C-alpha positions as MATLAB code, in Angstrom:
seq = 'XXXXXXXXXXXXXXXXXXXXXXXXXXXXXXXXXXXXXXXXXXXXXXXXXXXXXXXXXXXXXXXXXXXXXXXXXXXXXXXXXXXXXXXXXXXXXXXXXXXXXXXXXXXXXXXXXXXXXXXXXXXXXXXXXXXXXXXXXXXXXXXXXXXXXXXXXXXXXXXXXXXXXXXXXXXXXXXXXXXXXXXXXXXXXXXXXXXXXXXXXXXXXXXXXXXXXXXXXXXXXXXXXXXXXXXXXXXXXXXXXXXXXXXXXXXXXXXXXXXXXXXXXXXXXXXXXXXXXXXXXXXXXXXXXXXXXXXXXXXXXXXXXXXXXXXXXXXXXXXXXXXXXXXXXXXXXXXXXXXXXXXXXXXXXXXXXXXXXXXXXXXXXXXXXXXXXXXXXXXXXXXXXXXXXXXXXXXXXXXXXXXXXXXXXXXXXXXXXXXXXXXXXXXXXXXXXXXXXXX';
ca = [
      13.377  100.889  -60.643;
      11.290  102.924  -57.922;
      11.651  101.542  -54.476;
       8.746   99.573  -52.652;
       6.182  101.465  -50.425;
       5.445   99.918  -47.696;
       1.608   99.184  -46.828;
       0.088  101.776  -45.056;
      -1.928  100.752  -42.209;
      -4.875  103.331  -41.436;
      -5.072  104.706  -37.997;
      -8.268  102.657  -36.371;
     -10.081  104.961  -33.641;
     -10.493  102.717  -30.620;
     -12.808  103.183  -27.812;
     -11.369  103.739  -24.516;
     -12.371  104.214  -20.672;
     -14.069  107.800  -20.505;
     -12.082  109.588  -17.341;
     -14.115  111.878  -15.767;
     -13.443  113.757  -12.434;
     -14.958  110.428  -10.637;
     -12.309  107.887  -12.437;
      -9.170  109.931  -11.378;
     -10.843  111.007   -7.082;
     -11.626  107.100   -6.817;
      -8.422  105.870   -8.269;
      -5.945  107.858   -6.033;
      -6.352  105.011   -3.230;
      -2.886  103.162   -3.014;
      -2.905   99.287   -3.453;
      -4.684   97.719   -1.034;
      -3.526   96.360    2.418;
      -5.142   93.068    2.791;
      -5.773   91.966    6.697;
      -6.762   88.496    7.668;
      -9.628   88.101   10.257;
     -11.412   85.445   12.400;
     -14.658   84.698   10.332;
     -16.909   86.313    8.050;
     -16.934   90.403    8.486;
     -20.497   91.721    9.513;
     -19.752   95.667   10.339;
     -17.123   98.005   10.024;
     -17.199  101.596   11.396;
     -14.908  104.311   11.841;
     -15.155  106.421   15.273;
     -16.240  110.055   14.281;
     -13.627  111.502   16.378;
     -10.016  111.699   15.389;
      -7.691  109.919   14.809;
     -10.869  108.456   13.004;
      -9.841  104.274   14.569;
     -11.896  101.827   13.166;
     -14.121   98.919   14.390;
     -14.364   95.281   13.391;
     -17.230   92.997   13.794;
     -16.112   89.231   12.572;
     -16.707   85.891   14.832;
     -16.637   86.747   18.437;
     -14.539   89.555   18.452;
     -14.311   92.962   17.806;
     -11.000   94.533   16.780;
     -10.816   98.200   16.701;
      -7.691   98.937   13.698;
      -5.565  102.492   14.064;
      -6.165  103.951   10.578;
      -2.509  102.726    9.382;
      -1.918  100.145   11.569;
      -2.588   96.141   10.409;
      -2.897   94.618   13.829;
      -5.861   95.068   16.356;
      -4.920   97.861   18.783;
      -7.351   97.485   20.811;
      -9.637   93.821   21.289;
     -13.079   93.177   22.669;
     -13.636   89.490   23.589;
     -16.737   89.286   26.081;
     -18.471   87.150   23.814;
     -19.503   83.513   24.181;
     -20.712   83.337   20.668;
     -20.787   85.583   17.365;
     -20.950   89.439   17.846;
     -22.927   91.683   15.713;
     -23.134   95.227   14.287;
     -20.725   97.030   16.607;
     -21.078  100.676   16.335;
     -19.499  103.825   17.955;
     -21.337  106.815   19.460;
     -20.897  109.950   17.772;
     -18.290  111.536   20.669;
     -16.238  108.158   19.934;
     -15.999  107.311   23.573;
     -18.287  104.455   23.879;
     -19.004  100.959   21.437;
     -22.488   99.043   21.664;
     -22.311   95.116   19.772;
     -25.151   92.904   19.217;
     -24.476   88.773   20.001;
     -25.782   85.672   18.647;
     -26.881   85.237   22.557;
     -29.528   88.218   22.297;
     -27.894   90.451   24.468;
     -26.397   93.815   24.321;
     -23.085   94.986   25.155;
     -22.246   98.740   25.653;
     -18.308   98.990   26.084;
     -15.927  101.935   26.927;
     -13.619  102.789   24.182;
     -10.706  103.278   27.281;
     -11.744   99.312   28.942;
     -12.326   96.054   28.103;
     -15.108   94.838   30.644;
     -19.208   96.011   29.244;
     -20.469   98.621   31.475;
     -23.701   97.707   30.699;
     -25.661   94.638   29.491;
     -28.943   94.832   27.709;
     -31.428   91.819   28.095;
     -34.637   91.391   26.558;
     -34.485   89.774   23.020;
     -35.072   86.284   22.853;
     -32.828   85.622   19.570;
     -30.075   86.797   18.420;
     -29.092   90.669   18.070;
     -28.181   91.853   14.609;
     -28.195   95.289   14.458;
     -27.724   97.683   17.225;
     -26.652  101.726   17.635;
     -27.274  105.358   19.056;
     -29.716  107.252   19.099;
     -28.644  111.265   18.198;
     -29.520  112.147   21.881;
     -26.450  109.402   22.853;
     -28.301  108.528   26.088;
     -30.608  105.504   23.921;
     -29.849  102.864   22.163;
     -32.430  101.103   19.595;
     -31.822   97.352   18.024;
     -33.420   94.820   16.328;
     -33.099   90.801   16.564;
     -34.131   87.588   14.820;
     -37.548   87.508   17.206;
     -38.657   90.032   15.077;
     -38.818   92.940   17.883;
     -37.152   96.184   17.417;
     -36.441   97.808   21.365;
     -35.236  101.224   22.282;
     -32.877  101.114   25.882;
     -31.976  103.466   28.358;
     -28.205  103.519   28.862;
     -27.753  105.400   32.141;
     -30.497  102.624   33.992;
     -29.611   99.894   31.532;
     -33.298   99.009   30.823;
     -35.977   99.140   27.814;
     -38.382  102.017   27.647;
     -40.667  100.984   24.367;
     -40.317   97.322   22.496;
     -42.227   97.386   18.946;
     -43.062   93.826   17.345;
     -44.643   94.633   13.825;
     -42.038   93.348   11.700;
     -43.027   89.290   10.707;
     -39.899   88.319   10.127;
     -35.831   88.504   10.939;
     -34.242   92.215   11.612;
     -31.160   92.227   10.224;
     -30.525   96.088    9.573;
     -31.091  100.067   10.953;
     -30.138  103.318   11.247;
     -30.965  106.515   13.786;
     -31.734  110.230   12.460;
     -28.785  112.989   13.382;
     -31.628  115.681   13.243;
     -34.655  113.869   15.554;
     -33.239  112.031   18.335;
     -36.463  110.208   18.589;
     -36.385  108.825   14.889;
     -35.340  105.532   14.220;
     -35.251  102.993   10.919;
     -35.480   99.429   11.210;
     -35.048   96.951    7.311;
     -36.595   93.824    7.931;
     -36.737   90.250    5.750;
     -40.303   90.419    5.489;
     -39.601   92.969    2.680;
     -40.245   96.432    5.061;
     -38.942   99.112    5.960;
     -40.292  100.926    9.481;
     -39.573  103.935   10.590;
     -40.661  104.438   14.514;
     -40.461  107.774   16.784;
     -40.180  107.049   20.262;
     -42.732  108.851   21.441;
     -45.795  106.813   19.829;
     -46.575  103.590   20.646;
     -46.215  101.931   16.926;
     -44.350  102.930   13.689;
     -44.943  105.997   11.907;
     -44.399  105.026    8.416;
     -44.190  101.343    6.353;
     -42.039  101.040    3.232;
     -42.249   98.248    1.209;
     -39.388   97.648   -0.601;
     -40.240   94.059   -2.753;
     -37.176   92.197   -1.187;
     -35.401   91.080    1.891;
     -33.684   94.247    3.275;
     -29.941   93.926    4.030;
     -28.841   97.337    4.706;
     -30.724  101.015    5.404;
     -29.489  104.447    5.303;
     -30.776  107.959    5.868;
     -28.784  111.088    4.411;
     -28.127  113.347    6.992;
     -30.928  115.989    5.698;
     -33.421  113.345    7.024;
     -35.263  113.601    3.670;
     -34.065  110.676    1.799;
     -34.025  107.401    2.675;
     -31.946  104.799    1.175;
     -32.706  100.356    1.363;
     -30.933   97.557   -0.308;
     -32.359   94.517   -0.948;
     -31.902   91.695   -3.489;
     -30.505   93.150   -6.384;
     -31.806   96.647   -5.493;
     -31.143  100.038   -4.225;
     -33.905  102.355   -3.587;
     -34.516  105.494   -2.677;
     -37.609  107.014   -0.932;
     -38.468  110.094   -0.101;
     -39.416  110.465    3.445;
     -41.164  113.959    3.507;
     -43.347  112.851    1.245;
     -44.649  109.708    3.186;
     -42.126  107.652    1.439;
     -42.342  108.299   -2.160;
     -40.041  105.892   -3.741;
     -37.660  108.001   -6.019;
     -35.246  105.811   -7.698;
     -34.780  102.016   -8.261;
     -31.487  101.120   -9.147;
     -30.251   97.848  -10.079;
     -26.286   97.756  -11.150;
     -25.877   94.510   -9.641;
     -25.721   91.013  -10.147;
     -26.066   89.511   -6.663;
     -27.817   90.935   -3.416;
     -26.478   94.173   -2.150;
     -25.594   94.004    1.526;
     -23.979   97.110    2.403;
     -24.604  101.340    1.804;
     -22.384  104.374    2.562;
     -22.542  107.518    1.683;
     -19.131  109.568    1.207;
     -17.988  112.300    3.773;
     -19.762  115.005    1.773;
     -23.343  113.061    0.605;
     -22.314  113.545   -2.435;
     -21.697  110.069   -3.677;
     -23.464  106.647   -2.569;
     -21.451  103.129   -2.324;
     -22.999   99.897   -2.467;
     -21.418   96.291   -2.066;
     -22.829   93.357   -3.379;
     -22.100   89.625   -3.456;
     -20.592   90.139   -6.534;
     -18.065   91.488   -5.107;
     -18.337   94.704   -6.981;
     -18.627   97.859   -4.917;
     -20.631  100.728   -7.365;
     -20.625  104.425   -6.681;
     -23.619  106.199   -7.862;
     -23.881  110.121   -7.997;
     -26.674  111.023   -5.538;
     -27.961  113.970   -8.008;
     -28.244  111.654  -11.412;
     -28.222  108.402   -9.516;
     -25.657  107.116  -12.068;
     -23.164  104.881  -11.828;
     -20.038  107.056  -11.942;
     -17.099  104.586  -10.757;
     -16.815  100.633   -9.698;
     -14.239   98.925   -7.374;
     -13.773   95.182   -7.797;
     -12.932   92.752   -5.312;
     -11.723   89.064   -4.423;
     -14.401   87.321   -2.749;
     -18.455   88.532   -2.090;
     -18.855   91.874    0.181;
     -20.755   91.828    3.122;
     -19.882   95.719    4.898;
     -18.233   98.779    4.041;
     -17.586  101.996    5.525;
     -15.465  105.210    5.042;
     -13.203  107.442    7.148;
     -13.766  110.800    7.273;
     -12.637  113.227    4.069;
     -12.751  109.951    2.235;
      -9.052  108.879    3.140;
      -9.433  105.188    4.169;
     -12.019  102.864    2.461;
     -12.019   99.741    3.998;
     -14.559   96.593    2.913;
     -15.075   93.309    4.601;
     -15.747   89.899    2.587;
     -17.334   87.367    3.290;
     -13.929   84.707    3.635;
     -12.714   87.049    6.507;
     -10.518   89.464    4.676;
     -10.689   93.380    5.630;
      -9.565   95.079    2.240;
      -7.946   98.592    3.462;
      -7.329  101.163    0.593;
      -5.396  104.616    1.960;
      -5.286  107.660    0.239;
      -2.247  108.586   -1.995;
      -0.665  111.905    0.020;
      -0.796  115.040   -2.342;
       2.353  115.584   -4.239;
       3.877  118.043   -2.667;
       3.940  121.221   -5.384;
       8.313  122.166   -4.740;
      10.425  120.928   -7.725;
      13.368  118.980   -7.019;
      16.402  120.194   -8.273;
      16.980  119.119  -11.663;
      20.691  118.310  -13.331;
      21.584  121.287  -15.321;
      20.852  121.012  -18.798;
      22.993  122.504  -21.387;
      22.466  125.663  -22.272;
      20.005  127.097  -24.862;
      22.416  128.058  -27.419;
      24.240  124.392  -27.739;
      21.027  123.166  -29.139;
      20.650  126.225  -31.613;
      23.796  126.180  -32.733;
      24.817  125.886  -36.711;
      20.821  125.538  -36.811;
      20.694  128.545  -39.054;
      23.695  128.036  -41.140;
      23.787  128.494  -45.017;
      25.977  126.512  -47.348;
      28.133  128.109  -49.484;
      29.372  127.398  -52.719;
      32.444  125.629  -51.776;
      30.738  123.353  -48.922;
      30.497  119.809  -50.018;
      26.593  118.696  -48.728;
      25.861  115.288  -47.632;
      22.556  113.448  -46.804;
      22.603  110.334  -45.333;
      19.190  108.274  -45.809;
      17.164  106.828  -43.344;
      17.259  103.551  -42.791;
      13.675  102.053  -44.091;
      12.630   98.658  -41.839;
      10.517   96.448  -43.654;
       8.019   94.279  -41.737;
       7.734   90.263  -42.580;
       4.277   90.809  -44.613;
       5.729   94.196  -46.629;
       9.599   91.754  -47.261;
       6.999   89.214  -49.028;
       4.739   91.540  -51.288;
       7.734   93.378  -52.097;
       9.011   89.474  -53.652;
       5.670   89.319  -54.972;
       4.870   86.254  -52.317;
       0.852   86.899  -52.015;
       0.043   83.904  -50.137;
       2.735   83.889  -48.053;
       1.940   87.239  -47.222;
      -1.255   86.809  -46.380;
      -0.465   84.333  -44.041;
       1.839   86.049  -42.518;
      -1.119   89.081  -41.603;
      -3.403   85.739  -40.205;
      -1.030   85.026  -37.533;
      -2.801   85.126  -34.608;
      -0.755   87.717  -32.906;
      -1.641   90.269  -35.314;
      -5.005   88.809  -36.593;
      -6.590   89.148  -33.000;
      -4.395   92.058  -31.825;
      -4.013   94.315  -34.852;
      -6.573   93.401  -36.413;
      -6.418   96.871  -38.954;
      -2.609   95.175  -40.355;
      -4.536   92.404  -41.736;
      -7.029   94.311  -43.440;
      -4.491   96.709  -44.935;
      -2.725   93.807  -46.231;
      -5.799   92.459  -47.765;
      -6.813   96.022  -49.142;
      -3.540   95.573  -50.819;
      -3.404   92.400  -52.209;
      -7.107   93.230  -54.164;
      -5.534   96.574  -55.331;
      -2.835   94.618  -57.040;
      -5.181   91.930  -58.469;
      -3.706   89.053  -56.763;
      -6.406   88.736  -53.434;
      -7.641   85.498  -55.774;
      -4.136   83.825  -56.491;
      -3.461   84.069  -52.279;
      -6.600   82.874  -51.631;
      -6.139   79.858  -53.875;
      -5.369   76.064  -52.724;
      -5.945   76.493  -49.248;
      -7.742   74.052  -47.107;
     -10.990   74.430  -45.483;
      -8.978   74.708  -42.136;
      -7.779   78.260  -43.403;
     -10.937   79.443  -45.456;
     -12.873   79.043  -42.211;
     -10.120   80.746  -40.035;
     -10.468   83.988  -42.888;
     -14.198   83.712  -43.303;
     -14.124   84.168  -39.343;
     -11.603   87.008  -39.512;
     -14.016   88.584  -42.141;
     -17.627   88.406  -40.541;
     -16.013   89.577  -37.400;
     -14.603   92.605  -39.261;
     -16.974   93.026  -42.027;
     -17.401   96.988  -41.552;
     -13.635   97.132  -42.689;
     -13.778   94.669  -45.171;
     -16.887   93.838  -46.772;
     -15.392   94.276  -50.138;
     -13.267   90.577  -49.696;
     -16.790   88.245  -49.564;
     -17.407   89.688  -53.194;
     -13.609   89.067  -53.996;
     -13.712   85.951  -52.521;
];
């Protein structure tokens, strides 16, 4: 009598995660260090300057964080209600903050006290930072004014009221120290130069805006609002470019990485995408806990670090690069102990013996080899390998109508286990259409 066969089960092709370049730079960040703070996060930027510290906005404090460290080493407290948008100057000596109050603080890095207080909006202070020359400092507030101060007198030189509602986001030019960008809820974008006496250019964007950013060419210009990102091009009196939408929930946060070469967005649902600024593609996602409401990166892309909206600072470092000497390895027999006898002959007198591998049957193959069809197939509907494997079932099947006996295993069964087969067979049909006409 020949020995059974066991069923052969096809080799399925199954779609998997493409990994590109992209996949395996953004997933060499370590797990995340997870750092409680006071209230919602509203800013976080790193100092340009080594050892690249990094700044905290949440409730009324600010906490400036050593890149590795996961308590405040450093904590400004001068606040007698929320703070807003603090921001470092580009030498990394000095730290201007926005308050619920409408003032302005500008604090040394090296003290604790303000050196200088700006008053003048009438609301509260939202965004706030340096102009490129480092001796101005523009903001805008909920009064709907955007100002440009003096630092060394500590007063305002220009104050421009054309936005008609709340300003709740900006950025500076590196190139034009007289170039500023103001986002606005009243769906705008401004840009203003100093020295004119109203905004240069209007950009409407078609939703609140929650975040701005220029690339440091100056040419593009970048807005999130809603669920969009645009980008406009600004030497071409704001040309709008690209409108991407990849999320689900407003986006409330940019950043561009160290070399411009990617842009990352966080949303409210609590998805941070990274988009390819040549196709504009999405070309890697990081998901998070709760909604995001900043983000930032350290230089060379080391430390990522996003903020959420339940007061949690997520801090991801980068894994160190394995370092290329071997360690020293247990000798391993020599060559020649593997090879050995390997090319022996037998000879005449040698007695030859072959032992025979051990053939393990599976449940489904010990029941067609007894000739137990419906028990068989039952065994292949289980739902561990019915929603898991789903090819074993099929094979089975395939089986059972080679032999002629699909029919007698489908037969008496209750309209409990017809439906639960139907099921299996409309959601598989491509691999077995042939069992509706059986059936």
């Amino acid at each position: 009598m020949a020995s059974y066969k066991p069923v052969v089960v096809p080799a399925q092709p199954r779609l998997g995660e493409k990994v590109t370049q992209d996949t395996l730079y953004w997933r060499g960040y370590k797990t995340p260090v997870q750092i409680k703070e006071f209230g919602a996060i509203n800013k976080i930027d790193f100092s340009p300057v080594s050892p690249y510290n990094y700044a905290v906005t949440a409730s009324s404090r600010i906490h400036v964080y050593g890149r590795y460290s996961q308590e405040p080493i450093k904590t400004f407290s001068r606040f007698k209600d929320a703070a807003y948008c603090a921001t470092y100057r580009d030498d990394g000596k000095l730290l201007v903050a926005g308050s619920e109050e409408g003032s302005i603080r500008l604090f040394d890095i090296s003290g604790r006290a303000p050196l200088r207080q700006f008053d003048g909006h009438t609301k509260a202070v939202h965004v706030v930072g340096f102009l490129s020359d480092k001796y101005r400092i523009f903001s805008g507030g909920d009064d709907y004014s955007s100002n440009l101060w003096d630092i060394p007198s500590a007063t305002e030189i220009v104050s421009y009221s054309e936005h008609m509602d709340y300003v709740r986001c900006g950025c500076a030019s590196k190139l034009n120290a007289d170039v500023f960008i103001t986002g606005s809820y009243d769906h705008t974008v401004k840009v203003f130069d100093a020295r004119t006496k109203k905004s240069v250019m209007t950009i409407e964007h078609g939703q609140p805006v929650e975040s701005v950013l220029l690339f440091p060419s100056g040419g593009l210009l970048v807005s999130a609002g809603g669920r969009y990102v645009k980008v406009w091009d600004v030497l071409k009196g704001g040309q709008l470019l690209v409108s991407l939408k990849n999320h689900h929930k407003t986006v409330t946060c940019l950043c561009l990485n160290s070399s411009g070469q990617r842009l990352l967005s966080g949303s409210l649902d609590r998805h941070v995408k990274i988009y390819s600024t040549t196709s504009y593609k999405v070309v890697h996602s990081f998901n998070y806990a709760t909604s995001i409401l900043s983000l930032a990166l350290s230089p060379e892309d080391e430390t990522i670090v996003v903020g959420m909206t339940n007061g949690v600072l997520n801090v991801k470092h980068r894994k160190p690069k394995e370092s290329k000497e071997k360690s020293q390895k247990k000798r391993q027999p020599a060559y020649r102990t593997y090879v050995k006898g390997r090319n022996y002959m037998p000879k005449q007198e040698d007695f030859y013996v072959s032992k025979p591998g051990k053939c393990v049957l599976r449940k489904y193959d010990k029941l067609l080899k007894s000739f137990q069809s419906s028990k068989a197939l039952d065994a292949v509907l289980e739902p561990h390998i019915r929603l898991y494997t789903p090819e074993v079932t099929v094979a089975v099947m395939q089986e059972l109508n080679r032999r002629g006996t699909l029919r007698s295993a489908l037969a008496g069964r209750d309209e409990k286990q017809i439906s639960l087969l139907l099921t299996f067979v409309t959601r598989h049909l491509s691999a077995c259409g042939w069992t509706v006409s059986a059936c």
